[in-house]
Amino acid sequence: MAALRSSTSRLLASSRPLFQSSIAKRSYATVDPISKIGEAMSDTQIPVSEKKTGTIKADSQTPEARTKTFHIYRWNPDEPTKKPKMQSYTLDLNKTGPMVLDALIRIKNEVDPTLTFRRSCREGICGSCAMNIDGINTLACLCRIPTNTSHEARIYPLPHTYVVKDLVPDLTQFYKQYKSIKPYLQHESKTEDGRENRQTPEERKKLDGLYECILCACCSTSCPSYWWNQEEYLGPAVLLQSYRWLADSRDQHKEERKAALDNSMSLYRCHTILNCSRTCPKGLNPGKAIAEIKKVMAF
């Protein structure tokens, strides 16, 4: 971990003004993939242990209760001098929905209205509720609460991201990179019959496993190469989206797209660790898409 902190210090020291001006004082969250215990990226921002913050209980204890404890990362930008902390909450699973998002919503509605997180569709479509749950980047709406009540759940924001508040990560850089690949069809010439641009079933099939990406950033924030080089390396999610347009038979700007990736950082910082493919909550394979881009770039 000492090496992790020193490397991160160098990363933060070289951050571009995009972050330095507006987010410099924000908490910076990460999760140790081995111990699955979250800590902040600098020594001065280690979250206060849940053992020192106490536990907030939602229900009175009854013999029938299936009580489970949730340790949740908390940080308030309105109190920048205070360290992040792990706040504990206990819920009766008999009164809580089956998903982690159900637990978070219940905590916010009935226990602690100050808890902040993103959510929208509750069906794994919008990607808003991406967070790190028990050491795995996933969507809270698709992650079932383990029924083993002796297991205490730990919930953090996406690792190696600036934190806006509590479980809300700042994805400014992520969406800036997405915009840079021009994620839309570039097609100037019109079809002979003036109708839409058509594809054969075989051409359309090449897009399967690409267009389903919901840009939740789970894969990118699980990638060590993206942790250390996110100012220049595009990351798994954006590269998968880039290949989606390279593979589209209707697009007429493939050479321009390839030229934008033809440098040492945008694409080639991928070292095929495949954390991205393991963690994708939609079951996609960004690692394969990146390999396909490298093949396209070689010919």
PDB file of C-alpha atoms in Angstrom:
ATOM      1  CA  MET A   1       0.000   0.000   0.000  1.00  0.00           C
ATOM      2  CA  ALA A   2       2.971   2.317   0.548  1.00  0.00           C
ATOM      3  CA  ALA A   3       3.753   2.060  -3.147  1.00  0.00           C
ATOM      4  CA  LEU A   4       0.094   2.695  -3.910  1.00  0.00           C
ATOM      5  CA  ARG A   5       0.083   5.914  -1.909  1.00  0.00           C
ATOM      6  CA  SER A   6       3.367   7.176  -3.352  1.00  0.00           C
ATOM      7  CA  SER A   7       2.241   6.498  -6.921  1.00  0.00           C
ATOM      8  CA  THR A   8      -1.045   8.231  -6.265  1.00  0.00           C
ATOM      9  CA  SER A   9       0.685  11.232  -4.773  1.00  0.00           C
ATOM     10  CA  ARG A  10       2.618  11.631  -8.001  1.00  0.00           C
ATOM     11  CA  LEU A  11      -0.609  11.288  -9.969  1.00  0.00           C
ATOM     12  CA  LEU A  12      -2.396  13.960  -7.963  1.00  0.00           C
ATOM     13  CA  ALA A  13       0.594  16.272  -8.159  1.00  0.00           C
ATOM     14  CA  SER A  14       0.466  16.118 -11.953  1.00  0.00           C
ATOM     15  CA  SER A  15      -3.301  16.554 -12.267  1.00  0.00           C
ATOM     16  CA  ARG A  16      -4.474  19.032 -14.860  1.00  0.00           C
ATOM     17  CA  PRO A  17      -6.185  22.332 -13.957  1.00  0.00           C
ATOM     18  CA  LEU A  18      -9.542  20.744 -14.800  1.00  0.00           C
ATOM     19  CA  PHE A  19      -9.512  19.175 -11.367  1.00  0.00           C
ATOM     20  CA  GLN A  20      -7.191  21.476  -9.470  1.00  0.00           C
ATOM     21  CA  SER A  21      -9.487  24.474  -9.554  1.00  0.00           C
ATOM     22  CA  SER A  22     -12.840  22.996  -8.574  1.00  0.00           C
ATOM     23  CA  ILE A  23     -12.173  19.639  -6.976  1.00  0.00           C
ATOM     24  CA  ALA A  24      -8.775  19.958  -5.342  1.00  0.00           C
ATOM     25  CA  LYS A  25     -10.196  19.729  -1.830  1.00  0.00           C
ATOM     26  CA  ARG A  26     -12.490  16.798  -2.483  1.00  0.00           C
ATOM     27  CA  SER A  27     -12.092  13.406  -0.931  1.00  0.00           C
ATOM     28  CA  TYR A  28     -10.491  10.807  -3.169  1.00  0.00           C
ATOM     29  CA  ALA A  29     -11.785   7.279  -2.625  1.00  0.00           C
ATOM     30  CA  THR A  30     -10.219   3.923  -3.345  1.00  0.00           C
ATOM     31  CA  VAL A  31     -10.644   0.312  -2.351  1.00  0.00           C
ATOM     32  CA  ASP A  32      -7.872  -2.158  -1.646  1.00  0.00           C
ATOM     33  CA  PRO A  33      -8.731  -5.073  -3.996  1.00  0.00           C
ATOM     34  CA  ILE A  34      -7.052  -7.554  -1.642  1.00  0.00           C
ATOM     35  CA  SER A  35      -8.428  -6.655   1.758  1.00  0.00           C
ATOM     36  CA  LYS A  36     -11.537  -4.969   0.321  1.00  0.00           C
ATOM     37  CA  ILE A  37     -11.165  -2.252   2.912  1.00  0.00           C
ATOM     38  CA  GLY A  38     -11.662   1.291   1.592  1.00  0.00           C
ATOM     39  CA  GLU A  39      -9.293   4.093   2.358  1.00  0.00           C
ATOM     40  CA  ALA A  40      -8.634   7.518   0.962  1.00  0.00           C
ATOM     41  CA  MET A  41      -5.777   8.132  -1.415  1.00  0.00           C
ATOM     42  CA  SER A  42      -3.777  10.423   0.867  1.00  0.00           C
ATOM     43  CA  ASP A  43      -2.713   9.772   4.431  1.00  0.00           C
ATOM     44  CA  THR A  44      -4.687  12.800   5.596  1.00  0.00           C
ATOM     45  CA  GLN A  45      -7.929  11.485   4.109  1.00  0.00           C
ATOM     46  CA  ILE A  46      -8.166   7.969   5.542  1.00  0.00           C
ATOM     47  CA  PRO A  47     -11.830   7.489   6.489  1.00  0.00           C
ATOM     48  CA  VAL A  48     -12.583   7.217  10.165  1.00  0.00           C
ATOM     49  CA  SER A  49     -13.326   3.593  11.070  1.00  0.00           C
ATOM     50  CA  GLU A  50     -16.918   2.549  11.677  1.00  0.00           C
ATOM     51  CA  LYS A  51     -15.796   1.468  15.153  1.00  0.00           C
ATOM     52  CA  LYS A  52     -15.406   5.144  16.077  1.00  0.00           C
ATOM     53  CA  THR A  53     -18.616   6.477  14.524  1.00  0.00           C
ATOM     54  CA  GLY A  54     -21.244   4.264  16.124  1.00  0.00           C
ATOM     55  CA  THR A  55     -24.152   2.420  14.538  1.00  0.00           C
ATOM     56  CA  ILE A  56     -27.508   3.869  13.524  1.00  0.00           C
ATOM     57  CA  LYS A  57     -30.328   1.345  13.867  1.00  0.00           C
ATOM     58  CA  ALA A  58     -33.437   1.488  11.719  1.00  0.00           C
ATOM     59  CA  ASP A  59     -35.540  -1.044  13.616  1.00  0.00           C
ATOM     60  CA  SER A  60     -36.091  -2.146  17.154  1.00  0.00           C
ATOM     61  CA  GLN A  61     -34.700  -5.617  17.794  1.00  0.00           C
ATOM     62  CA  THR A  62     -37.265  -8.422  17.691  1.00  0.00           C
ATOM     63  CA  PRO A  63     -36.761 -12.198  17.831  1.00  0.00           C
ATOM     64  CA  GLU A  64     -37.859 -12.492  14.184  1.00  0.00           C
ATOM     65  CA  ALA A  65     -35.579  -9.746  12.889  1.00  0.00           C
ATOM     66  CA  ARG A  66     -32.870 -10.591  10.361  1.00  0.00           C
ATOM     67  CA  THR A  67     -30.541  -7.734  11.241  1.00  0.00           C
ATOM     68  CA  LYS A  68     -27.734  -6.845   8.849  1.00  0.00           C
ATOM     69  CA  THR A  69     -25.114  -4.127   9.184  1.00  0.00           C
ATOM     70  CA  PHE A  70     -24.077  -1.833   6.324  1.00  0.00           C
ATOM     71  CA  HIS A  71     -20.857   0.214   6.611  1.00  0.00           C
ATOM     72  CA  ILE A  72     -21.161   3.177   4.233  1.00  0.00           C
ATOM     73  CA  TYR A  73     -18.541   5.713   3.164  1.00  0.00           C
ATOM     74  CA  ARG A  74     -19.538   9.260   4.165  1.00  0.00           C
ATOM     75  CA  TRP A  75     -17.945  12.592   3.278  1.00  0.00           C
ATOM     76  CA  ASN A  76     -19.553  16.018   3.270  1.00  0.00           C
ATOM     77  CA  PRO A  77     -18.029  18.764   1.067  1.00  0.00           C
ATOM     78  CA  ASP A  78     -19.651  21.371   3.304  1.00  0.00           C
ATOM     79  CA  GLU A  79     -17.268  20.227   6.045  1.00  0.00           C
ATOM     80  CA  PRO A  80     -13.983  19.955   4.105  1.00  0.00           C
ATOM     81  CA  THR A  81     -11.806  19.863   7.214  1.00  0.00           C
ATOM     82  CA  LYS A  82     -13.435  16.688   8.479  1.00  0.00           C
ATOM     83  CA  LYS A  83     -12.109  13.345   7.339  1.00  0.00           C
ATOM     84  CA  PRO A  84     -14.268  10.850   5.468  1.00  0.00           C
ATOM     85  CA  LYS A  85     -15.789   8.256   7.756  1.00  0.00           C
ATOM     86  CA  MET A  86     -17.447   4.858   7.646  1.00  0.00           C
ATOM     87  CA  GLN A  87     -20.950   5.126   9.111  1.00  0.00           C
ATOM     88  CA  SER A  88     -22.721   1.947  10.182  1.00  0.00           C
ATOM     89  CA  TYR A  89     -26.432   1.274   9.762  1.00  0.00           C
ATOM     90  CA  THR A  90     -28.441  -1.789  10.734  1.00  0.00           C
ATOM     91  CA  LEU A  91     -31.578  -2.886   8.905  1.00  0.00           C
ATOM     92  CA  ASP A  92     -34.052  -5.710   9.296  1.00  0.00           C
ATOM     93  CA  LEU A  93     -33.877  -7.608   6.011  1.00  0.00           C
ATOM     94  CA  ASN A  94     -37.471  -8.750   6.531  1.00  0.00           C
ATOM     95  CA  LYS A  95     -38.524  -5.138   5.934  1.00  0.00           C
ATOM     96  CA  THR A  96     -36.019  -4.361   3.180  1.00  0.00           C
ATOM     97  CA  GLY A  97     -36.042  -5.138  -0.532  1.00  0.00           C
ATOM     98  CA  PRO A  98     -33.623  -7.712  -1.962  1.00  0.00           C
ATOM     99  CA  MET A  99     -31.139  -5.330  -3.603  1.00  0.00           C
ATOM    100  CA  VAL A 100     -28.454  -3.099  -2.102  1.00  0.00           C
ATOM    101  CA  LEU A 101     -30.187  -0.100  -3.675  1.00  0.00           C
ATOM    102  CA  ASP A 102     -33.326  -1.001  -1.705  1.00  0.00           C
ATOM    103  CA  ALA A 103     -31.277  -0.853   1.481  1.00  0.00           C
ATOM    104  CA  LEU A 104     -29.759   2.513   0.563  1.00  0.00           C
ATOM    105  CA  ILE A 105     -33.147   3.989  -0.283  1.00  0.00           C
ATOM    106  CA  ARG A 106     -34.590   2.719   2.996  1.00  0.00           C
ATOM    107  CA  ILE A 107     -31.692   4.197   4.961  1.00  0.00           C
ATOM    108  CA  LYS A 108     -32.195   7.571   3.249  1.00  0.00           C
ATOM    109  CA  ASN A 109     -35.991   7.551   3.638  1.00  0.00           C
ATOM    110  CA  GLU A 110     -36.288   6.207   7.172  1.00  0.00           C
ATOM    111  CA  VAL A 111     -32.957   6.537   8.968  1.00  0.00           C
ATOM    112  CA  ASP A 112     -30.595   9.219   7.652  1.00  0.00           C
ATOM    113  CA  PRO A 113     -31.872  11.669   5.004  1.00  0.00           C
ATOM    114  CA  THR A 114     -28.377  13.159   4.623  1.00  0.00           C
ATOM    115  CA  LEU A 115     -27.049  10.027   2.890  1.00  0.00           C
ATOM    116  CA  THR A 116     -26.309  10.916  -0.734  1.00  0.00           C
ATOM    117  CA  PHE A 117     -26.107   8.603  -3.753  1.00  0.00           C
ATOM    118  CA  ARG A 118     -27.190   8.517  -7.391  1.00  0.00           C
ATOM    119  CA  ARG A 119     -29.975   6.305  -8.689  1.00  0.00           C
ATOM    120  CA  SER A 120     -32.639   6.444 -11.356  1.00  0.00           C
ATOM    121  CA  CYS A 121     -34.033   3.451 -13.250  1.00  0.00           C
ATOM    122  CA  ARG A 122     -33.532   0.645 -10.681  1.00  0.00           C
ATOM    123  CA  GLU A 123     -33.273  -1.794 -13.615  1.00  0.00           C
ATOM    124  CA  GLY A 124     -29.586  -1.758 -14.604  1.00  0.00           C
ATOM    125  CA  ILE A 125     -30.165   0.546 -17.566  1.00  0.00           C
ATOM    126  CA  CYS A 126     -29.067   4.039 -16.532  1.00  0.00           C
ATOM    127  CA  GLY A 127     -25.810   3.199 -14.707  1.00  0.00           C
ATOM    128  CA  SER A 128     -26.414   5.908 -12.102  1.00  0.00           C
ATOM    129  CA  CYS A 129     -26.030   3.729  -9.005  1.00  0.00           C
ATOM    130  CA  ALA A 130     -22.541   2.415  -9.822  1.00  0.00           C
ATOM    131  CA  MET A 131     -20.500   1.994  -6.626  1.00  0.00           C
ATOM    132  CA  ASN A 132     -18.085  -0.377  -4.932  1.00  0.00           C
ATOM    133  CA  ILE A 133     -19.919  -2.990  -2.867  1.00  0.00           C
ATOM    134  CA  ASP A 134     -17.854  -5.443  -0.839  1.00  0.00           C
ATOM    135  CA  GLY A 135     -14.810  -4.742  -2.996  1.00  0.00           C
ATOM    136  CA  ILE A 136     -16.533  -5.142  -6.371  1.00  0.00           C
ATOM    137  CA  ASN A 137     -17.572  -2.353  -8.734  1.00  0.00           C
ATOM    138  CA  THR A 138     -21.193  -2.982  -9.630  1.00  0.00           C
ATOM    139  CA  LEU A 139     -24.668  -1.460  -9.819  1.00  0.00           C
ATOM    140  CA  ALA A 140     -26.507  -1.254  -6.502  1.00  0.00           C
ATOM    141  CA  CYS A 141     -29.796  -2.019  -8.244  1.00  0.00           C
ATOM    142  CA  LEU A 142     -28.438  -5.328  -9.611  1.00  0.00           C
ATOM    143  CA  CYS A 143     -26.479  -6.389  -6.532  1.00  0.00           C
ATOM    144  CA  ARG A 144     -28.426  -8.642  -4.180  1.00  0.00           C
ATOM    145  CA  ILE A 145     -27.983  -8.242  -0.442  1.00  0.00           C
ATOM    146  CA  PRO A 146     -26.215 -11.372   0.899  1.00  0.00           C
ATOM    147  CA  THR A 147     -28.685 -13.145   3.153  1.00  0.00           C
ATOM    148  CA  ASN A 148     -25.930 -14.088   5.583  1.00  0.00           C
ATOM    149  CA  THR A 149     -26.612 -11.581   8.348  1.00  0.00           C
ATOM    150  CA  SER A 150     -23.223 -12.179   9.968  1.00  0.00           C
ATOM    151  CA  HIS A 151     -21.574 -10.669   6.880  1.00  0.00           C
ATOM    152  CA  GLU A 152     -21.321  -6.891   7.231  1.00  0.00           C
ATOM    153  CA  ALA A 153     -21.619  -5.107   3.881  1.00  0.00           C
ATOM    154  CA  ARG A 154     -19.183  -2.332   2.985  1.00  0.00           C
ATOM    155  CA  ILE A 155     -20.168   0.276   0.418  1.00  0.00           C
ATOM    156  CA  TYR A 156     -17.874   2.893  -1.126  1.00  0.00           C
ATOM    157  CA  PRO A 157     -17.971   5.239  -4.126  1.00  0.00           C
ATOM    158  CA  LEU A 158     -16.249   4.050  -7.298  1.00  0.00           C
ATOM    159  CA  PRO A 159     -12.527   3.694  -6.470  1.00  0.00           C
ATOM    160  CA  HIS A 160      -9.891   6.200  -7.539  1.00  0.00           C
ATOM    161  CA  THR A 161     -12.436   8.913  -8.307  1.00  0.00           C
ATOM    162  CA  TYR A 162     -12.922  12.291  -6.733  1.00  0.00           C
ATOM    163  CA  VAL A 163     -15.925  12.242  -4.438  1.00  0.00           C
ATOM    164  CA  VAL A 164     -18.641  14.866  -4.765  1.00  0.00           C
ATOM    165  CA  LYS A 165     -20.423  13.667  -1.627  1.00  0.00           C
ATOM    166  CA  ASP A 166     -20.793  10.301   0.103  1.00  0.00           C
ATOM    167  CA  LEU A 167     -21.314   7.698  -2.656  1.00  0.00           C
ATOM    168  CA  VAL A 168     -21.396  10.180  -5.558  1.00  0.00           C
ATOM    169  CA  PRO A 169     -18.227  10.099  -7.721  1.00  0.00           C
ATOM    170  CA  ASP A 170     -17.167  12.950  -9.977  1.00  0.00           C
ATOM    171  CA  LEU A 171     -17.222  11.627 -13.563  1.00  0.00           C
ATOM    172  CA  THR A 172     -16.276  14.877 -15.297  1.00  0.00           C
ATOM    173  CA  GLN A 173     -13.090  13.434 -16.797  1.00  0.00           C
ATOM    174  CA  PHE A 174     -14.847  10.204 -17.773  1.00  0.00           C
ATOM    175  CA  TYR A 175     -17.518  12.007 -19.805  1.00  0.00           C
ATOM    176  CA  LYS A 176     -14.963  14.401 -21.258  1.00  0.00           C
ATOM    177  CA  GLN A 177     -13.103  11.389 -22.629  1.00  0.00           C
ATOM    178  CA  TYR A 178     -16.330   9.892 -23.943  1.00  0.00           C
ATOM    179  CA  LYS A 179     -17.073  13.112 -25.807  1.00  0.00           C
ATOM    180  CA  SER A 180     -13.579  13.077 -27.332  1.00  0.00           C
ATOM    181  CA  ILE A 181     -14.215   9.899 -29.351  1.00  0.00           C
ATOM    182  CA  LYS A 182     -17.195  11.521 -31.141  1.00  0.00           C
ATOM    183  CA  PRO A 183     -19.717   8.840 -30.120  1.00  0.00           C
ATOM    184  CA  TYR A 184     -22.110   9.276 -33.000  1.00  0.00           C
ATOM    185  CA  LEU A 185     -22.466   8.086 -36.593  1.00  0.00           C
ATOM    186  CA  GLN A 186     -20.404  10.128 -39.045  1.00  0.00           C
ATOM    187  CA  HIS A 187     -21.845   9.574 -42.498  1.00  0.00           C
ATOM    188  CA  GLU A 188     -21.909  12.353 -45.131  1.00  0.00           C
ATOM    189  CA  SER A 189     -23.100  10.633 -48.306  1.00  0.00           C
ATOM    190  CA  LYS A 190     -26.776   9.920 -48.802  1.00  0.00           C
ATOM    191  CA  THR A 191     -28.220   6.572 -49.810  1.00  0.00           C
ATOM    192  CA  GLU A 192     -29.388   6.186 -53.401  1.00  0.00           C
ATOM    193  CA  ASP A 193     -33.031   5.844 -52.423  1.00  0.00           C
ATOM    194  CA  GLY A 194     -32.847   8.609 -49.819  1.00  0.00           C
ATOM    195  CA  ARG A 195     -33.815   6.279 -46.985  1.00  0.00           C
ATOM    196  CA  GLU A 196     -31.934   5.378 -43.791  1.00  0.00           C
ATOM    197  CA  ASN A 197     -28.441   3.865 -43.771  1.00  0.00           C
ATOM    198  CA  ARG A 198     -28.989   0.133 -43.788  1.00  0.00           C
ATOM    199  CA  GLN A 199     -26.893  -2.829 -42.643  1.00  0.00           C
ATOM    200  CA  THR A 200     -26.970  -6.519 -43.369  1.00  0.00           C
ATOM    201  CA  PRO A 201     -27.844  -8.812 -40.417  1.00  0.00           C
ATOM    202  CA  GLU A 202     -24.197  -9.906 -40.354  1.00  0.00           C
ATOM    203  CA  GLU A 203     -22.963  -6.304 -40.109  1.00  0.00           C
ATOM    204  CA  ARG A 204     -25.475  -5.541 -37.388  1.00  0.00           C
ATOM    205  CA  LYS A 205     -24.418  -8.587 -35.387  1.00  0.00           C
ATOM    206  CA  LYS A 206     -20.909  -7.144 -35.052  1.00  0.00           C
ATOM    207  CA  LEU A 207     -22.323  -4.469 -32.739  1.00  0.00           C
ATOM    208  CA  ASP A 208     -23.694  -6.974 -30.223  1.00  0.00           C
ATOM    209  CA  GLY A 209     -21.827  -6.698 -26.942  1.00  0.00           C
ATOM    210  CA  LEU A 210     -20.879  -3.087 -27.712  1.00  0.00           C
ATOM    211  CA  TYR A 211     -23.996  -0.957 -27.897  1.00  0.00           C
ATOM    212  CA  GLU A 212     -25.309  -2.338 -24.585  1.00  0.00           C
ATOM    213  CA  CYS A 213     -22.718  -0.375 -22.579  1.00  0.00           C
ATOM    214  CA  ILE A 214     -24.498   2.005 -20.169  1.00  0.00           C
ATOM    215  CA  LEU A 215     -21.402   4.087 -19.261  1.00  0.00           C
ATOM    216  CA  CYS A 216     -21.609   3.276 -15.562  1.00  0.00           C
ATOM    217  CA  ALA A 217     -17.769   3.511 -15.323  1.00  0.00           C
ATOM    218  CA  CYS A 218     -17.499   0.297 -13.277  1.00  0.00           C
ATOM    219  CA  CYS A 219     -14.929  -1.129 -15.680  1.00  0.00           C
ATOM    220  CA  SER A 220     -12.785   1.982 -16.049  1.00  0.00           C
ATOM    221  CA  THR A 221     -12.548   2.563 -12.289  1.00  0.00           C
ATOM    222  CA  SER A 222     -11.495  -1.057 -11.751  1.00  0.00           C
ATOM    223  CA  CYS A 223      -8.557  -0.729 -14.158  1.00  0.00           C
ATOM    224  CA  PRO A 224      -5.116  -0.060 -12.587  1.00  0.00           C
ATOM    225  CA  SER A 225      -3.870   1.499 -15.828  1.00  0.00           C
ATOM    226  CA  TYR A 226      -6.770   3.952 -15.684  1.00  0.00           C
ATOM    227  CA  TRP A 227      -6.060   4.703 -12.015  1.00  0.00           C
ATOM    228  CA  TRP A 228      -2.545   5.905 -12.835  1.00  0.00           C
ATOM    229  CA  ASN A 229      -3.066   7.383 -16.316  1.00  0.00           C
ATOM    230  CA  GLN A 230      -6.659   8.588 -16.449  1.00  0.00           C
ATOM    231  CA  GLU A 231      -5.586  12.011 -17.706  1.00  0.00           C
ATOM    232  CA  GLU A 232      -4.497  10.448 -21.014  1.00  0.00           C
ATOM    233  CA  TYR A 233      -5.535   6.779 -21.145  1.00  0.00           C
ATOM    234  CA  LEU A 234      -9.160   6.559 -22.312  1.00  0.00           C
ATOM    235  CA  GLY A 235     -10.010   3.500 -20.227  1.00  0.00           C
ATOM    236  CA  PRO A 236     -12.045   0.360 -20.975  1.00  0.00           C
ATOM    237  CA  ALA A 237     -15.520   1.927 -21.186  1.00  0.00           C
ATOM    238  CA  VAL A 238     -14.569   4.680 -23.625  1.00  0.00           C
ATOM    239  CA  LEU A 239     -12.453   2.328 -25.750  1.00  0.00           C
ATOM    240  CA  LEU A 240     -15.334  -0.142 -25.969  1.00  0.00           C
ATOM    241  CA  GLN A 241     -17.506   2.718 -27.202  1.00  0.00           C
ATOM    242  CA  SER A 242     -14.781   3.719 -29.635  1.00  0.00           C
ATOM    243  CA  TYR A 243     -14.710   0.217 -31.111  1.00  0.00           C
ATOM    244  CA  ARG A 244     -18.502   0.288 -31.382  1.00  0.00           C
ATOM    245  CA  TRP A 245     -18.101   2.982 -34.074  1.00  0.00           C
ATOM    246  CA  LEU A 246     -15.043   1.407 -35.684  1.00  0.00           C
ATOM    247  CA  ALA A 247     -17.065  -1.781 -36.108  1.00  0.00           C
ATOM    248  CA  ASP A 248     -20.108   0.005 -37.523  1.00  0.00           C
ATOM    249  CA  SER A 249     -20.282  -0.545 -41.290  1.00  0.00           C
ATOM    250  CA  ARG A 250     -22.223   2.705 -41.769  1.00  0.00           C
ATOM    251  CA  ASP A 251     -19.536   5.005 -40.343  1.00  0.00           C
ATOM    252  CA  GLN A 252     -17.348   6.787 -42.918  1.00  0.00           C
ATOM    253  CA  HIS A 253     -14.716   8.292 -40.595  1.00  0.00           C
ATOM    254  CA  LYS A 254     -12.864   5.183 -39.474  1.00  0.00           C
ATOM    255  CA  GLU A 255      -9.449   6.510 -40.471  1.00  0.00           C
ATOM    256  CA  GLU A 256      -9.955   9.680 -38.424  1.00  0.00           C
ATOM    257  CA  ARG A 257     -11.063   7.592 -35.454  1.00  0.00           C
ATOM    258  CA  LYS A 258      -7.983   5.384 -35.759  1.00  0.00           C
ATOM    259  CA  ALA A 259      -5.703   8.409 -36.061  1.00  0.00           C
ATOM    260  CA  ALA A 260      -7.080   9.802 -32.786  1.00  0.00           C
ATOM    261  CA  LEU A 261      -6.006   6.605 -31.013  1.00  0.00           C
ATOM    262  CA  ASP A 262      -2.595   6.382 -32.686  1.00  0.00           C
ATOM    263  CA  ASN A 263      -0.430   7.458 -29.757  1.00  0.00           C
ATOM    264  CA  SER A 264       1.259   5.808 -26.811  1.00  0.00           C
ATOM    265  CA  MET A 265      -1.377   6.652 -24.189  1.00  0.00           C
ATOM    266  CA  SER A 266      -4.975   6.678 -25.461  1.00  0.00           C
ATOM    267  CA  LEU A 267      -5.087   2.954 -26.282  1.00  0.00           C
ATOM    268  CA  TYR A 268      -1.818   1.221 -25.494  1.00  0.00           C
ATOM    269  CA  ARG A 269      -1.838   1.714 -21.713  1.00  0.00           C
ATOM    270  CA  CYS A 270      -4.090  -1.365 -21.629  1.00  0.00           C
ATOM    271  CA  HIS A 271      -2.057  -4.297 -20.298  1.00  0.00           C
ATOM    272  CA  THR A 272      -4.854  -6.882 -20.574  1.00  0.00           C
ATOM    273  CA  ILE A 273      -5.379  -7.200 -16.824  1.00  0.00           C
ATOM    274  CA  LEU A 274      -9.093  -7.834 -17.593  1.00  0.00           C
ATOM    275  CA  ASN A 275     -10.474  -6.362 -14.371  1.00  0.00           C
ATOM    276  CA  CYS A 276     -12.852  -4.549 -16.707  1.00  0.00           C
ATOM    277  CA  SER A 277     -14.366  -7.721 -18.142  1.00  0.00           C
ATOM    278  CA  ARG A 278     -14.673  -9.354 -14.734  1.00  0.00           C
ATOM    279  CA  THR A 279     -16.512  -6.466 -13.103  1.00  0.00           C
ATOM    280  CA  CYS A 280     -18.880  -5.313 -15.874  1.00  0.00           C
ATOM    281  CA  PRO A 281     -22.410  -5.546 -14.414  1.00  0.00           C
ATOM    282  CA  LYS A 282     -23.843  -5.980 -17.923  1.00  0.00           C
ATOM    283  CA  GLY A 283     -21.617  -8.948 -18.753  1.00  0.00           C
ATOM    284  CA  LEU A 284     -19.773  -7.152 -21.558  1.00  0.00           C
ATOM    285  CA  ASN A 285     -16.130  -7.698 -22.511  1.00  0.00           C
ATOM    286  CA  PRO A 286     -14.229  -4.388 -22.832  1.00  0.00           C
ATOM    287  CA  GLY A 287     -10.933  -6.280 -22.855  1.00  0.00           C
ATOM    288  CA  LYS A 288     -11.901  -8.041 -26.070  1.00  0.00           C
ATOM    289  CA  ALA A 289     -13.026  -4.768 -27.664  1.00  0.00           C
ATOM    290  CA  ILE A 290      -9.650  -3.193 -26.853  1.00  0.00           C
ATOM    291  CA  ALA A 291      -7.868  -6.186 -28.385  1.00  0.00           C
ATOM    292  CA  GLU A 292      -9.976  -5.773 -31.518  1.00  0.00           C
ATOM    293  CA  ILE A 293      -8.978  -2.104 -31.751  1.00  0.00           C
ATOM    294  CA  LYS A 294      -5.316  -3.080 -31.528  1.00  0.00           C
ATOM    295  CA  LYS A 295      -5.830  -5.537 -34.379  1.00  0.00           C
ATOM    296  CA  VAL A 296      -7.532  -2.844 -36.462  1.00  0.00           C
ATOM    297  CA  MET A 297      -4.688  -0.417 -35.736  1.00  0.00           C
ATOM    298  CA  ALA A 298      -2.095  -2.969 -36.870  1.00  0.00           C
ATOM    299  CA  PHE A 299      -3.463  -3.257 -40.407  1.00  0.00           C
TER     300      PHE A 299
END
